[in-house]
């Protein structure tokens, strides 16, 4: 739990959110400003500021996030057409909330490279 971190507050349920999945390691919520018909944030309960701050102790959590993303995509019926799983790392990567998270985006096609 980090002071003044909105995702730590959401995980502690001190701040409301639309929770779509939760277990001992992660929480998945609906993004407040969706960029696609399906836009879920998968957030580890541990406060890790960004991908740049990752270390060996976090491997289990990071693998778990991938599995949760894959399962949620199937449940939300976006797996057949395909989807995008995105991490924005620090300022030039477009990160705005400095508690690591992955965006699960689906329900429409995405171009590559992104704009
Ligand atoms: P990033 O730019 O990768 O750090 O993504 C942060 C995401 O968090 C953005 O897509 C925001 O719309 C989303 N967001 C910010 N505050 C909240 C909140 N209180 N509940 C749900 N999503 C949020
Ligand atoms: Zn946090």
Short mmCIF file of C-alpha atoms and ligand atoms in Angstrom, two decimals:
data_model
loop_
_atom_site.label_atom_id
_atom_site.label_comp_id
_atom_site.label_asym_id
_atom_site.label_seq_id
_atom_site.Cartn_x
_atom_site.Cartn_y
_atom_site.Cartn_z
CA UNK A 1 0.00 0.00 0.00
CA UNK A 2 1.49 3.30 -1.12
CA UNK A 3 0.19 6.65 0.09
CA UNK A 4 -1.67 8.66 -2.54
CA UNK A 5 -1.87 5.74 -5.00
CA UNK A 6 -5.35 5.50 -6.48
CA UNK A 7 -4.94 1.82 -7.40
CA UNK A 8 -3.84 0.94 -3.84
CA UNK A 9 -7.00 2.71 -2.64
CA UNK A 10 -9.14 0.78 -5.13
CA UNK A 11 -7.53 -2.51 -4.04
CA UNK A 12 -8.14 -1.62 -0.37
CA UNK A 13 -11.76 -0.78 -1.37
CA UNK A 14 -11.29 2.73 0.01
CA UNK A 15 -12.22 4.00 -3.45
CA UNK A 16 -15.10 2.61 -5.53
CA UNK A 17 -14.54 0.70 -8.77
CA UNK A 18 -16.32 -1.82 -10.96
CA UNK A 19 -14.53 -5.03 -10.02
CA UNK A 20 -14.73 -7.76 -12.66
CA UNK A 21 -12.32 -10.22 -11.02
CA UNK A 22 -10.35 -10.54 -7.79
CA UNK A 23 -8.07 -13.09 -6.17
CA UNK A 24 -5.22 -13.01 -3.64
CA UNK A 25 -2.74 -11.53 -6.14
CA UNK A 26 -4.67 -9.30 -8.55
CA UNK A 27 -7.77 -7.22 -9.09
CA UNK A 28 -9.36 -6.51 -12.47
CA UNK A 29 -11.59 -3.46 -12.83
CA UNK A 30 -13.38 -1.60 -15.60
CA UNK A 31 -11.40 1.39 -16.86
CA UNK A 32 -13.18 4.64 -15.95
CA UNK A 33 -12.44 6.10 -19.41
CA UNK A 34 -12.77 3.13 -21.79
CA UNK A 35 -10.84 3.20 -25.07
CA UNK A 36 -12.66 0.13 -26.45
CA UNK A 37 -15.95 -1.74 -25.89
CA UNK A 38 -14.03 -3.96 -23.44
CA UNK A 39 -11.40 -2.10 -21.40
CA UNK A 40 -10.30 -3.83 -18.22
CA UNK A 41 -7.34 -2.94 -16.00
CA UNK A 42 -5.51 -5.89 -14.43
CA UNK A 43 -3.73 -4.62 -11.33
CA UNK A 44 -1.48 -6.58 -8.95
CA UNK A 45 -2.33 -6.08 -5.28
CA UNK A 46 1.36 -5.42 -4.60
CA UNK A 47 2.35 -1.81 -5.24
CA UNK A 48 4.97 -1.96 -8.01
CA UNK A 49 5.40 1.54 -9.52
CA UNK A 50 6.07 0.49 -13.12
CA UNK A 51 7.53 -2.25 -15.33
CA UNK A 52 10.85 -0.46 -14.85
CA UNK A 53 10.72 -1.31 -11.12
CA UNK A 54 10.15 -5.05 -11.60
CA UNK A 55 12.42 -7.62 -9.94
CA UNK A 56 12.75 -11.42 -9.62
CA UNK A 57 10.29 -11.55 -6.69
CA UNK A 58 7.54 -10.33 -9.01
CA UNK A 59 7.76 -13.11 -11.62
CA UNK A 60 4.91 -15.10 -10.11
CA UNK A 61 2.59 -12.07 -10.09
CA UNK A 62 3.48 -11.11 -13.64
CA UNK A 63 2.87 -14.62 -14.96
CA UNK A 64 -0.42 -14.69 -13.08
CA UNK A 65 -1.52 -11.43 -14.74
CA UNK A 66 -1.07 -13.04 -18.18
CA UNK A 67 -3.17 -16.03 -17.17
CA UNK A 68 -5.92 -13.83 -15.69
CA UNK A 69 -5.93 -11.73 -18.88
CA UNK A 70 -6.32 -14.84 -21.02
CA UNK A 71 -9.16 -16.20 -18.88
CA UNK A 72 -11.00 -12.88 -18.66
CA UNK A 73 -10.73 -12.41 -22.43
CA UNK A 74 -12.52 -15.73 -22.92
CA UNK A 75 -15.17 -14.91 -20.33
CA UNK A 76 -15.77 -11.51 -21.90
CA UNK A 77 -16.07 -13.11 -25.38
CA UNK A 78 -13.21 -11.19 -26.97
CA UNK A 79 -10.79 -14.11 -27.28
CA UNK A 80 -12.11 -15.49 -30.54
CA UNK A 81 -11.48 -12.31 -32.56
CA UNK A 82 -8.46 -11.33 -30.50
CA UNK A 83 -7.52 -8.51 -28.17
CA UNK A 84 -4.66 -6.36 -26.97
CA UNK A 85 -2.84 -6.47 -23.61
CA UNK A 86 -0.92 -3.26 -22.99
CA UNK A 87 1.48 -1.92 -20.38
CA UNK A 88 2.45 1.75 -20.50
CA UNK A 89 5.82 2.27 -18.81
CA UNK A 90 6.67 5.68 -17.36
CA UNK A 91 6.27 9.07 -18.96
CA UNK A 92 7.15 8.38 -22.59
CA UNK A 93 5.20 5.13 -22.51
CA UNK A 94 2.08 7.09 -21.57
CA UNK A 95 1.80 5.86 -17.97
CA UNK A 96 -0.42 8.09 -15.82
CA UNK A 97 -1.02 5.88 -12.76
CA UNK A 98 2.25 4.78 -11.18
CA UNK A 99 1.09 1.39 -9.89
CA UNK A 100 1.83 -1.23 -12.55
CA UNK A 101 -1.20 -2.45 -14.51
CA UNK A 102 -2.13 -4.00 -17.84
CA UNK A 103 -4.92 -2.81 -20.12
CA UNK A 104 -7.04 -5.63 -21.59
CA UNK A 105 -8.63 -4.09 -24.67
CA UNK A 106 -11.09 -5.77 -27.02
CA UNK A 107 -14.37 -5.61 -28.89
CA UNK A 108 -12.87 -3.73 -31.83
CA UNK A 109 -9.81 -4.13 -34.08
CA UNK A 110 -6.55 -2.34 -33.27
CA UNK A 111 -3.94 -1.10 -35.71
CA UNK A 112 -0.22 -1.79 -35.42
CA UNK A 113 1.85 0.23 -34.79
CA UNK A 114 -0.40 2.18 -32.41
CA UNK A 115 -0.83 5.91 -33.06
P1 LIG B 1 -1.98 4.37 -17.78
O1 LIG B 1 -2.10 5.62 -18.62
O2 LIG B 1 -1.45 3.19 -18.52
O3 LIG B 1 -1.28 4.65 -16.48
O4 LIG B 1 -3.48 3.98 -17.47
C1 LIG B 1 -4.22 4.47 -16.39
C2 LIG B 1 -5.66 4.12 -16.66
O5 LIG B 1 -6.36 4.19 -15.44
C3 LIG B 1 -6.37 5.06 -17.65
O6 LIG B 1 -6.87 4.30 -18.75
C4 LIG B 1 -7.50 5.67 -16.80
O7 LIG B 1 -8.69 5.85 -17.53
C5 LIG B 1 -7.66 4.64 -15.70
N1 LIG B 1 -8.18 5.13 -14.44
C6 LIG B 1 -7.76 6.22 -13.75
N2 LIG B 1 -8.45 6.36 -12.60
C7 LIG B 1 -9.31 5.31 -12.55
C8 LIG B 1 -10.31 4.88 -11.61
N3 LIG B 1 -10.54 5.54 -10.48
N4 LIG B 1 -11.03 3.77 -11.92
C9 LIG B 1 -10.81 3.10 -13.06
N5 LIG B 1 -9.88 3.43 -13.97
C10 LIG B 1 -9.15 4.53 -13.73
ZN1 LIG B 2 -0.34 1.44 -5.51
#
